[in-house]
PDB file of C-alpha atoms in Angstrom:
ATOM      1  CA  MET F 221      14.408  -7.583 -25.833  1.00  0.00           C
ATOM      2  CA  ASN F 222      16.535  -6.635 -22.757  1.00  0.00           C
ATOM      3  CA  SER F 223      19.620  -8.926 -22.398  1.00  0.00           C
ATOM      4  CA  VAL F 224      20.352  -8.485 -18.807  1.00  0.00           C
ATOM      5  CA  ASN F 225      21.397 -11.785 -17.155  1.00  0.00           C
ATOM      6  CA  MET F 226      20.787 -12.357 -13.262  1.00  0.00           C
ATOM      7  CA  GLY F 227      23.492 -15.374 -13.064  1.00  0.00           C
ATOM      8  CA  THR F 228      26.444 -12.543 -14.546  1.00  0.00           C
ATOM      9  CA  VAL F 229      24.326  -9.670 -12.162  1.00  0.00           C
ATOM     10  CA  TRP F 230      24.807 -11.926  -9.545  1.00  0.00           C
ATOM     11  CA  ASP F 231      27.979 -12.985 -10.134  1.00  0.00           C
ATOM     12  CA  ARG F 232      29.184  -8.989 -10.473  1.00  0.00           C
ATOM     13  CA  ALA F 233      27.700  -8.399  -6.851  1.00  0.00           C
ATOM     14  CA  THR F 234      29.312 -11.721  -5.086  1.00  0.00           C
ATOM     15  CA  GLU F 235      32.779 -10.299  -6.849  1.00  0.00           C
ATOM     16  CA  PHE F 236      32.419  -6.438  -5.456  1.00  0.00           C
ATOM     17  CA  LEU F 237      31.377  -8.163  -2.139  1.00  0.00           C
ATOM     18  CA  GLY F 238      34.648 -10.108  -2.127  1.00  0.00           C
ATOM     19  CA  ASP F 239      36.907  -7.430  -3.269  1.00  0.00           C
ATOM     20  CA  ASN F 240      35.689  -4.974  -1.285  1.00  0.00           C
ATOM     21  CA  ILE F 241      34.288  -6.026   2.261  1.00  0.00           C
ATOM     22  CA  GLY F 242      36.760  -4.319   3.987  1.00  0.00           C
ATOM     23  CA  MET F 243      34.806  -0.872   3.430  1.00  0.00           C
ATOM     24  CA  VAL F 244      31.564  -2.741   3.423  1.00  0.00           C
ATOM     25  CA  THR F 245      31.706  -4.131   6.800  1.00  0.00           C
ATOM     26  CA  PRO F 246      32.097  -0.940   9.013  1.00  0.00           C
ATOM     27  CA  ILE F 247      28.979   0.731   6.647  1.00  0.00           C
ATOM     28  CA  ALA F 248      26.849  -2.842   7.088  1.00  0.00           C
ATOM     29  CA  LEU F 249      27.675  -2.780  10.760  1.00  0.00           C
ATOM     30  CA  ALA F 250      27.123   0.645  11.830  1.00  0.00           C
ATOM     31  CA  ALA F 251      23.792   1.536   9.195  1.00  0.00           C
ATOM     32  CA  ILE F 252      22.399  -2.533   9.296  1.00  0.00           C
ATOM     33  CA  PHE F 253      23.734  -4.564  11.812  1.00  0.00           C
ATOM     34  CA  VAL F 254      23.369  -2.242  14.635  1.00  0.00           C
ATOM     35  CA  PRO F 255      19.492  -0.925  13.862  1.00  0.00           C
ATOM     36  CA  ALA F 256      18.625  -4.153  13.092  1.00  0.00           C
ATOM     37  CA  SER F 257      19.661  -5.814  16.203  1.00  0.00           C
ATOM     38  CA  ILE F 258      17.718  -3.028  17.860  1.00  0.00           C
ATOM     39  CA  ASN F 259      14.736  -2.972  16.309  1.00  0.00           C
ATOM     40  CA  ASP F 260      14.530  -7.148  16.772  1.00  0.00           C
ATOM     41  CA  ALA F 261      14.913  -6.753  20.688  1.00  0.00           C
ATOM     42  CA  ILE F 262      12.967  -3.567  21.819  1.00  0.00           C
ATOM     43  CA  ALA F 263       9.875  -4.991  19.196  1.00  0.00           C
ATOM     44  CA  PRO F 264       8.736  -7.401  21.538  1.00  0.00           C
ATOM     45  CA  LEU F 265       8.793  -4.194  24.764  1.00  0.00           C
ATOM     46  CA  GLY F 266       5.607  -2.811  22.691  1.00  0.00           C
ATOM     47  CA  SER F 267       3.690  -5.988  22.742  1.00  0.00           C
ATOM     48  CA  ALA F 268       4.849  -6.664  25.908  1.00  0.00           C
ATOM     49  CA  ASN F 269       3.954  -2.962  27.622  1.00  0.00           C
ATOM     50  CA  PRO F 270       0.850  -0.938  25.089  1.00  0.00           C
ATOM     51  CA  ASP F 271       1.837   1.946  26.881  1.00  0.00           C
ATOM     52  CA  LEU F 272       5.630   1.790  25.458  1.00  0.00           C
ATOM     53  CA  GLN F 273       4.436   0.903  21.497  1.00  0.00           C
ATOM     54  CA  GLY F 274       4.038   4.256  20.620  1.00  0.00           C
ATOM     55  CA  TRP F 275       7.628   4.978  21.346  1.00  0.00           C
ATOM     56  CA  VAL F 276       8.750   1.650  19.929  1.00  0.00           C
ATOM     57  CA  ASN F 277       7.023   2.356  16.630  1.00  0.00           C
ATOM     58  CA  LEU F 278       8.833   6.063  15.926  1.00  0.00           C
ATOM     59  CA  ALA F 279      12.441   4.174  17.225  1.00  0.00           C
ATOM     60  CA  SER F 280      11.449   1.319  14.775  1.00  0.00           C
ATOM     61  CA  LEU F 281      11.310   4.225  12.244  1.00  0.00           C
ATOM     62  CA  ILE F 282      14.401   6.045  12.654  1.00  0.00           C
ATOM     63  CA  LEU F 283      16.181   2.706  12.634  1.00  0.00           C
ATOM     64  CA  ALA F 284      14.645   1.691   8.918  1.00  0.00           C
ATOM     65  CA  VAL F 285      16.141   5.382   7.904  1.00  0.00           C
ATOM     66  CA  VAL F 286      19.078   4.582   9.090  1.00  0.00           C
ATOM     67  CA  SER F 287      19.214   1.235   7.622  1.00  0.00           C
ATOM     68  CA  ILE F 288      18.345   2.664   4.311  1.00  0.00           C
ATOM     69  CA  GLY F 289      21.136   5.241   4.497  1.00  0.00           C
ATOM     70  CA  GLY F 290      23.296   1.909   5.352  1.00  0.00           C
ATOM     71  CA  GLN F 291      22.033   0.144   1.587  1.00  0.00           C
ATOM     72  CA  LEU F 292      22.598   3.758  -0.269  1.00  0.00           C
ATOM     73  CA  ALA F 293      26.361   3.899   0.546  1.00  0.00           C
ATOM     74  CA  ILE F 294      26.829   0.074  -0.182  1.00  0.00           C
ATOM     75  CA  MET F 295      24.837   1.032  -3.446  1.00  0.00           C
ATOM     76  CA  ALA F 296      26.912   3.868  -3.830  1.00  0.00           C
ATOM     77  CA  LEU F 297      30.431   1.699  -3.693  1.00  0.00           C
ATOM     78  CA  ALA F 298      28.748  -1.200  -5.486  1.00  0.00           C
ATOM     79  CA  LEU F 299      27.952   1.829  -8.775  1.00  0.00           C
ATOM     80  CA  ASP F 300      31.422   3.705  -8.365  1.00  0.00           C
ATOM     81  CA  VAL F 301      34.080   1.852  -6.551  1.00  0.00           C
ATOM     82  CA  SER F 302      36.756   4.403  -6.812  1.00  0.00           C
ATOM     83  CA  ARG F 303      34.587   6.264  -3.717  1.00  0.00           C
ATOM     84  CA  THR F 304      36.026   5.550  -0.863  1.00  0.00           C
ATOM     85  CA  ALA F 305      33.648   4.487   2.035  1.00  0.00           C
ATOM     86  CA  GLY F 306      33.823   7.943   3.533  1.00  0.00           C
ATOM     87  CA  GLU F 307      32.683   9.363   0.278  1.00  0.00           C
ATOM     88  CA  ALA F 308      29.942   6.511  -0.363  1.00  0.00           C
ATOM     89  CA  ALA F 309      27.881   7.331   3.743  1.00  0.00           C
ATOM     90  CA  ARG F 310      27.783  10.651   2.188  1.00  0.00           C
ATOM     91  CA  THR F 311      26.516  10.221  -0.996  1.00  0.00           C
ATOM     92  CA  ALA F 312      23.893   8.189   0.938  1.00  0.00           C
ATOM     93  CA  LEU F 313      23.520  10.674   3.829  1.00  0.00           C
ATOM     94  CA  GLY F 314      22.839  13.392   0.325  1.00  0.00           C
ATOM     95  CA  LYS F 315      19.860  10.786  -1.161  1.00  0.00           C
ATOM     96  CA  LEU F 316      18.528   9.857   2.402  1.00  0.00           C
ATOM     97  CA  LEU F 317      15.271  12.111   2.489  1.00  0.00           C
ATOM     98  CA  TRP F 318      14.464  11.503  -1.360  1.00  0.00           C
ATOM     99  CA  ALA F 319      14.604   7.191  -0.685  1.00  0.00           C
ATOM    100  CA  ALA F 320      12.619   8.180   2.109  1.00  0.00           C
ATOM    101  CA  ALA F 321      10.027  10.389   0.495  1.00  0.00           C
ATOM    102  CA  ILE F 322       9.996   7.720  -2.273  1.00  0.00           C
ATOM    103  CA  THR F 323       9.598   4.970   0.502  1.00  0.00           C
ATOM    104  CA  ILE F 324       6.673   6.694   2.264  1.00  0.00           C
ATOM    105  CA  LEU F 325       4.816   7.260  -1.570  1.00  0.00           C
ATOM    106  CA  LEU F 326       4.908   4.075  -2.207  1.00  0.00           C
ATOM    107  CA  LEU F 327       3.617   2.895   1.095  1.00  0.00           C
ATOM    108  CA  PHE F 328       0.945   5.814   0.554  1.00  0.00           C
ATOM    109  CA  GLY F 329      -0.190   4.594  -2.687  1.00  0.00           C
ATOM    110  CA  LEU F 330      -0.487   1.299  -1.798  1.00  0.00           C
ATOM    111  CA  MET F 331      -2.558   2.620   1.592  1.00  0.00           C
ATOM    112  CA  LEU F 332      -4.965   4.084  -1.072  1.00  0.00           C
ATOM    113  CA  ALA F 333      -5.463   0.967  -2.967  1.00  0.00           C
ATOM    114  CA  LEU F 334      -6.627  -0.081   0.335  1.00  0.00           C
ATOM    115  CA  ILE F 335      -9.647   2.193   0.722  1.00  0.00           C
ATOM    116  CA  PRO F 336     -12.046   0.560  -1.912  1.00  0.00           C
ATOM    117  CA  LEU F 337     -11.386  -3.013   0.016  1.00  0.00           C
ATOM    118  CA  GLY F 338     -12.628  -1.092   3.223  1.00  0.00           C
ATOM    119  CA  ILE F 339     -15.101   0.736   2.058  1.00  0.00           C
ATOM    120  CA  ILE F 340     -16.482  -2.486   0.617  1.00  0.00           C
ATOM    121  CA  MET F 341     -16.307  -4.360   4.180  1.00  0.00           C
ATOM    122  CA  VAL F 342     -17.549  -1.220   6.081  1.00  0.00           C
ATOM    123  CA  ALA F 343     -20.554  -0.880   3.807  1.00  0.00           C
ATOM    124  CA  SER F 344     -21.446  -4.863   4.742  1.00  0.00           C
ATOM    125  CA  GLY F 345     -21.977  -4.330   8.322  1.00  0.00           C
ATOM    126  CA  LEU F 346     -17.974  -4.557   9.288  1.00  0.00           C
ATOM    127  CA  ASP F 347     -17.691  -3.647  12.810  1.00  0.00           C
ATOM    128  CA  MET F 348     -14.335  -1.279  12.894  1.00  0.00           C
ATOM    129  CA  ALA F 349     -14.023  -1.491  17.060  1.00  0.00           C
ATOM    130  CA  GLY F 350     -11.551  -4.209  16.901  1.00  0.00           C
ATOM    131  CA  PHE F 351      -9.517  -2.834  14.390  1.00  0.00           C
ATOM    132  CA  ALA F 352      -9.371   0.367  16.618  1.00  0.00           C
ATOM    133  CA  THR F 353      -7.790  -1.710  19.420  1.00  0.00           C
ATOM    134  CA  ASN F 354      -6.057  -4.101  17.511  1.00  0.00           C
ATOM    135  CA  ASP F 355      -8.315  -6.849  19.292  1.00  0.00           C
ATOM    136  CA  GLN F 356      -7.122  -9.931  17.123  1.00  0.00           C
ATOM    137  CA  ALA F 357     -10.082 -11.869  18.671  1.00  0.00           C
ATOM    138  CA  ALA F 358     -12.610  -9.162  18.115  1.00  0.00           C
ATOM    139  CA  ILE F 359     -11.693  -8.398  14.414  1.00  0.00           C
ATOM    140  CA  SER F 360     -12.044 -12.406  13.413  1.00  0.00           C
ATOM    141  CA  ALA F 361     -15.171 -12.411  14.564  1.00  0.00           C
ATOM    142  CA  ALA F 362     -16.299  -9.150  13.022  1.00  0.00           C
ATOM    143  CA  VAL F 363     -15.010 -10.098   9.794  1.00  0.00           C
ATOM    144  CA  ALA F 364     -16.839 -13.334  10.204  1.00  0.00           C
ATOM    145  CA  GLN F 365     -20.009 -12.214  10.285  1.00  0.00           C
ATOM    146  CA  LEU F 366     -19.489 -10.419   6.886  1.00  0.00           C
ATOM    147  CA  PRO F 367     -21.494 -11.969   3.864  1.00  0.00           C
ATOM    148  CA  ALA F 368     -19.806 -15.219   2.119  1.00  0.00           C
ATOM    149  CA  GLY F 369     -19.731 -13.370  -1.159  1.00  0.00           C
ATOM    150  CA  VAL F 370     -18.495 -10.642   0.735  1.00  0.00           C
ATOM    151  CA  ILE F 371     -15.602 -11.757   2.480  1.00  0.00           C
ATOM    152  CA  TRP F 372     -14.625 -14.052  -0.928  1.00  0.00           C
ATOM    153  CA  ALA F 373     -14.774 -10.675  -2.973  1.00  0.00           C
ATOM    154  CA  SER F 374     -12.334  -9.318  -0.073  1.00  0.00           C
ATOM    155  CA  LEU F 375     -10.156 -12.264  -0.843  1.00  0.00           C
ATOM    156  CA  ALA F 376     -10.071 -11.719  -4.921  1.00  0.00           C
ATOM    157  CA  TYR F 377      -9.220  -7.951  -4.144  1.00  0.00           C
ATOM    158  CA  LEU F 378      -6.200  -8.836  -1.757  1.00  0.00           C
ATOM    159  CA  LEU F 379      -4.861 -11.173  -3.603  1.00  0.00           C
ATOM    160  CA  ALA F 380      -4.841  -8.913  -6.429  1.00  0.00           C
ATOM    161  CA  TRP F 381      -3.914  -6.119  -4.449  1.00  0.00           C
ATOM    162  CA  ALA F 382      -0.569  -8.006  -3.593  1.00  0.00           C
ATOM    163  CA  VAL F 383      -0.117  -9.295  -7.246  1.00  0.00           C
ATOM    164  CA  GLY F 384       0.182  -5.442  -8.139  1.00  0.00           C
ATOM    165  CA  THR F 385       2.217  -4.527  -4.975  1.00  0.00           C
ATOM    166  CA  ILE F 386       5.252  -7.307  -6.293  1.00  0.00           C
ATOM    167  CA  TRP F 387       4.610  -5.991  -9.902  1.00  0.00           C
ATOM    168  CA  LEU F 388       5.058  -2.175  -8.427  1.00  0.00           C
ATOM    169  CA  SER F 389       8.020  -3.151  -6.326  1.00  0.00           C
ATOM    170  CA  ALA F 390       9.988  -5.009  -9.332  1.00  0.00           C
ATOM    171  CA  ARG F 391       9.530  -1.835 -11.208  1.00  0.00           C
ATOM    172  CA  LEU F 392      10.811   0.729  -8.332  1.00  0.00           C
ATOM    173  CA  THR F 393      13.601  -2.045  -7.712  1.00  0.00           C
ATOM    174  CA  LEU F 394      15.977   0.642  -9.267  1.00  0.00           C
ATOM    175  CA  ALA F 395      15.038   4.059  -7.972  1.00  0.00           C
ATOM    176  CA  PHE F 396      17.502   3.534  -4.818  1.00  0.00           C
ATOM    177  CA  PRO F 397      20.935   2.713  -7.151  1.00  0.00           C
ATOM    178  CA  ALA F 398      19.597   5.604  -9.779  1.00  0.00           C
ATOM    179  CA  LEU F 399      19.222   8.225  -6.535  1.00  0.00           C
ATOM    180  CA  VAL F 400      22.831   7.698  -5.737  1.00  0.00           C
ATOM    181  CA  GLY F 401      24.085   6.764  -9.707  1.00  0.00           C
ATOM    182  CA  GLU F 402      22.589   9.503 -11.886  1.00  0.00           C
ATOM    183  CA  ASN F 403      21.864  12.276  -9.144  1.00  0.00           C
ATOM    184  CA  LEU F 404      18.512  12.023  -9.310  1.00  0.00           C
ATOM    185  CA  GLY F 405      15.569  13.387  -6.766  1.00  0.00           C
ATOM    186  CA  LEU F 406      11.891  12.005  -7.628  1.00  0.00           C
ATOM    187  CA  GLY F 407      13.088  11.296 -10.829  1.00  0.00           C
ATOM    188  CA  ALA F 408      14.605   8.130 -10.016  1.00  0.00           C
ATOM    189  CA  ILE F 409      11.032   6.515  -9.949  1.00  0.00           C
ATOM    190  CA  GLY F 410      10.396   7.016 -13.949  1.00  0.00           C
ATOM    191  CA  ARG F 411      14.243   6.005 -13.994  1.00  0.00           C
ATOM    192  CA  SER F 412      13.659   2.598 -13.068  1.00  0.00           C
ATOM    193  CA  TRP F 413      10.657   2.611 -14.480  1.00  0.00           C
ATOM    194  CA  THR F 414      12.108   3.008 -17.999  1.00  0.00           C
ATOM    195  CA  LEU F 415      15.250   0.744 -16.672  1.00  0.00           C
ATOM    196  CA  THR F 416      12.925  -2.584 -15.599  1.00  0.00           C
ATOM    197  CA  LYS F 417      11.044  -2.266 -18.891  1.00  0.00           C
ATOM    198  CA  GLY F 418      11.073  -6.495 -19.684  1.00  0.00           C
ATOM    199  CA  LEU F 419      13.188  -7.483 -16.838  1.00  0.00           C
ATOM    200  CA  VAL F 420       9.769  -7.510 -14.597  1.00  0.00           C
ATOM    201  CA  LEU F 421       9.243 -11.279 -14.172  1.00  0.00           C
ATOM    202  CA  LYS F 422      13.149 -11.534 -13.698  1.00  0.00           C
ATOM    203  CA  ILE F 423      13.240  -9.319 -11.134  1.00  0.00           C
ATOM    204  CA  ILE F 424       9.931 -10.523  -9.347  1.00  0.00           C
ATOM    205  CA  GLY F 425      11.290 -14.138  -9.432  1.00  0.00           C
ATOM    206  CA  VAL F 426      14.957 -13.114  -7.512  1.00  0.00           C
ATOM    207  CA  LEU F 427      12.802 -11.082  -5.163  1.00  0.00           C
ATOM    208  CA  LEU F 428      10.506 -14.110  -4.250  1.00  0.00           C
ATOM    209  CA  LEU F 429      13.258 -15.836  -3.642  1.00  0.00           C
ATOM    210  CA  TYR F 430      15.151 -13.164  -1.907  1.00  0.00           C
ATOM    211  CA  VAL F 431      11.714 -13.097   0.385  1.00  0.00           C
ATOM    212  CA  ILE F 432      11.914 -16.589   1.307  1.00  0.00           C
ATOM    213  CA  VAL F 433      15.578 -17.541   1.287  1.00  0.00           C
ATOM    214  CA  SER F 434      15.869 -14.804   3.850  1.00  0.00           C
ATOM    215  CA  GLY F 435      12.850 -15.156   5.755  1.00  0.00           C
ATOM    216  CA  VAL F 436      13.771 -18.414   6.862  1.00  0.00           C
ATOM    217  CA  ALA F 437      16.828 -18.289   7.342  1.00  0.00           C
ATOM    218  CA  ALA F 438      15.559 -15.282   9.379  1.00  0.00           C
ATOM    219  CA  LEU F 439      13.380 -17.869  11.352  1.00  0.00           C
ATOM    220  CA  ALA F 440      15.466 -20.821  11.165  1.00  0.00           C
ATOM    221  CA  ALA F 441      18.415 -18.398  13.736  1.00  0.00           C
ATOM    222  CA  LYS F 442      15.710 -16.516  15.863  1.00  0.00           C
ATOM    223  CA  ALA F 443      14.487 -20.336  17.016  1.00  0.00           C
ATOM    224  CA  ALA F 444      17.933 -22.335  17.130  1.00  0.00           C
ATOM    225  CA  PHE F 445      19.759 -19.243  18.806  1.00  0.00           C
ATOM    226  CA  GLY F 446      16.337 -18.178  20.865  1.00  0.00           C
ATOM    227  CA  GLY F 447      16.601 -21.620  21.943  1.00  0.00           C
ATOM    228  CA  VAL F 448      20.088 -22.105  22.961  1.00  0.00           C
ATOM    229  CA  PHE F 449      20.121 -18.963  24.751  1.00  0.00           C
ATOM    230  CA  GLY F 450      17.375 -19.102  26.220  1.00  0.00           C
ATOM    231  CA  LEU F 451      18.679 -22.226  28.283  1.00  0.00           C
ATOM    232  CA  ILE F 452      22.003 -21.033  29.174  1.00  0.00           C
ATOM    233  CA  ALA F 453      20.478 -17.705  30.298  1.00  0.00           C
ATOM    234  CA  GLY F 454      17.694 -18.774  31.828  1.00  0.00           C
ATOM    235  CA  GLY F 455      14.260 -17.761  29.549  1.00  0.00           C
ATOM    236  CA  ALA F 456      14.249 -15.611  26.480  1.00  0.00           C
ATOM    237  CA  GLN F 457      11.180 -12.705  27.924  1.00  0.00           C
ATOM    238  CA  PRO F 458      11.465  -9.184  25.895  1.00  0.00           C
ATOM    239  CA  GLY F 459      14.860  -7.614  27.502  1.00  0.00           C
ATOM    240  CA  SER F 460      16.088 -10.563  29.102  1.00  0.00           C
ATOM    241  CA  VAL F 461      20.204 -10.965  28.085  1.00  0.00           C
ATOM    242  CA  ALA F 462      19.254 -14.342  26.042  1.00  0.00           C
ATOM    243  CA  SER F 463      16.383 -11.894  24.046  1.00  0.00           C
ATOM    244  CA  VAL F 464      18.754  -9.330  23.287  1.00  0.00           C
ATOM    245  CA  LEU F 465      21.790 -12.137  22.286  1.00  0.00           C
ATOM    246  CA  THR F 466      18.688 -13.472  19.888  1.00  0.00           C
ATOM    247  CA  SER F 467      18.263 -10.280  18.230  1.00  0.00           C
ATOM    248  CA  VAL F 468      22.391  -9.861  17.529  1.00  0.00           C
ATOM    249  CA  ALA F 469      22.042 -13.260  16.096  1.00  0.00           C
ATOM    250  CA  VAL F 470      19.325 -12.286  13.629  1.00  0.00           C
ATOM    251  CA  GLY F 471      20.390  -8.906  13.167  1.00  0.00           C
ATOM    252  CA  THR F 472      23.959 -10.861  12.160  1.00  0.00           C
ATOM    253  CA  VAL F 473      21.795 -12.720   9.629  1.00  0.00           C
ATOM    254  CA  GLY F 474      19.406 -10.481   8.345  1.00  0.00           C
ATOM    255  CA  THR F 475      22.699  -7.226   7.852  1.00  0.00           C
ATOM    256  CA  ALA F 476      24.490 -10.491   5.260  1.00  0.00           C
ATOM    257  CA  PHE F 477      21.319 -10.470   2.755  1.00  0.00           C
ATOM    258  CA  GLU F 478      19.868  -6.720   2.805  1.00  0.00           C
ATOM    259  CA  VAL F 479      24.176  -6.111   1.830  1.00  0.00           C
ATOM    260  CA  LEU F 480      23.626  -8.930  -0.585  1.00  0.00           C
ATOM    261  CA  GLN F 481      20.424  -6.831  -2.221  1.00  0.00           C
ATOM    262  CA  ALA F 482      22.085  -3.859  -2.127  1.00  0.00           C
ATOM    263  CA  ALA F 483      24.645  -5.111  -4.413  1.00  0.00           C
ATOM    264  CA  PHE F 484      22.755  -6.862  -6.126  1.00  0.00           C
ATOM    265  CA  VAL F 485      20.593  -4.367  -7.231  1.00  0.00           C
ATOM    266  CA  ALA F 486      23.241  -1.573  -7.967  1.00  0.00           C
ATOM    267  CA  LYS F 487      25.094  -4.053 -10.303  1.00  0.00           C
ATOM    268  CA  LEU F 488      21.432  -5.079 -11.342  1.00  0.00           C
ATOM    269  CA  PHE F 489      21.078  -1.146 -12.408  1.00  0.00           C
ATOM    270  CA  ILE F 490      24.418  -1.177 -14.472  1.00  0.00           C
ATOM    271  CA  ALA F 491      23.619  -4.032 -16.204  1.00  0.00           C
ATOM    272  CA  ALA F 492      19.695  -2.501 -16.912  1.00  0.00           C
ATOM    273  CA  HIS F 493      21.615   0.493 -18.201  1.00  0.00           C
ATOM    274  CA  GLU F 494      24.538  -0.726 -20.572  1.00  0.00           C
ATOM    275  CA  ALA F 495      21.682  -2.908 -22.198  1.00  0.00           C
ATOM    276  CA  ALA F 496      19.337  -0.086 -22.357  1.00  0.00           C
ATOM    277  CA  GLY F 497      21.648   1.993 -24.416  1.00  0.00           C
ATOM    278  CA  SER F 498      22.416  -0.797 -26.459  1.00  0.00           C
ATOM    279  CA  ARG F 499      19.297  -0.894 -27.571  1.00  0.00           C
TER     280      ARG F 499
END
């Protein structure tokens, strides 16, 4: 039985952040906070102007890669506190392409798993025209025309897909720290799979708690600061001062959670590694 104690891992993560806040902060600001704030600020521009959507998507992708690099750097520090911030950044840069490859493989696999659902729905007469234009009203109308049995079967498939996604995410939680901690490439996937054996339910519990708490905090920050800045700066239209200031506030909250997540996952990797060695 795996002897990893999540409470102990949490304590180690918070202790690391408290002791090394001076090294973590510049990385968090440059590689997580700035990309998150920019992404939150430009996201509404694509909805307001469809001609810009492609550029917004490209910018969001680049910013996401930068953010992954920031998380890798923090993990590198948490795994080896003797590293300097510069060494951690160089380590993260050297593993960034592998991290991106693992992320793409995971997303590609999840999309492939949805293909049978699409085939079933198309075979049942679903009109895909609305999906091509992203017209929500047309999509809703097309789905409503499907037989009730197909709709229920589709919902059951989506539920199974969601459960499978959560389980797979738990098994691959330690892939990024394996990249920087053991100098692996795609082998980090197998390493994470091995180390998370017997830990899946614990990891899923932490993941769900993280998603709920961080999501509520982000929504609360957006609602509170968006309302205040909207009143002060006169509206919160895309690109306005109020919108930018709100993005900064939301980015601050998101950065804090991402930094905590990176530190926690790194310390979990160490704990799982120690537990595996003791068996």
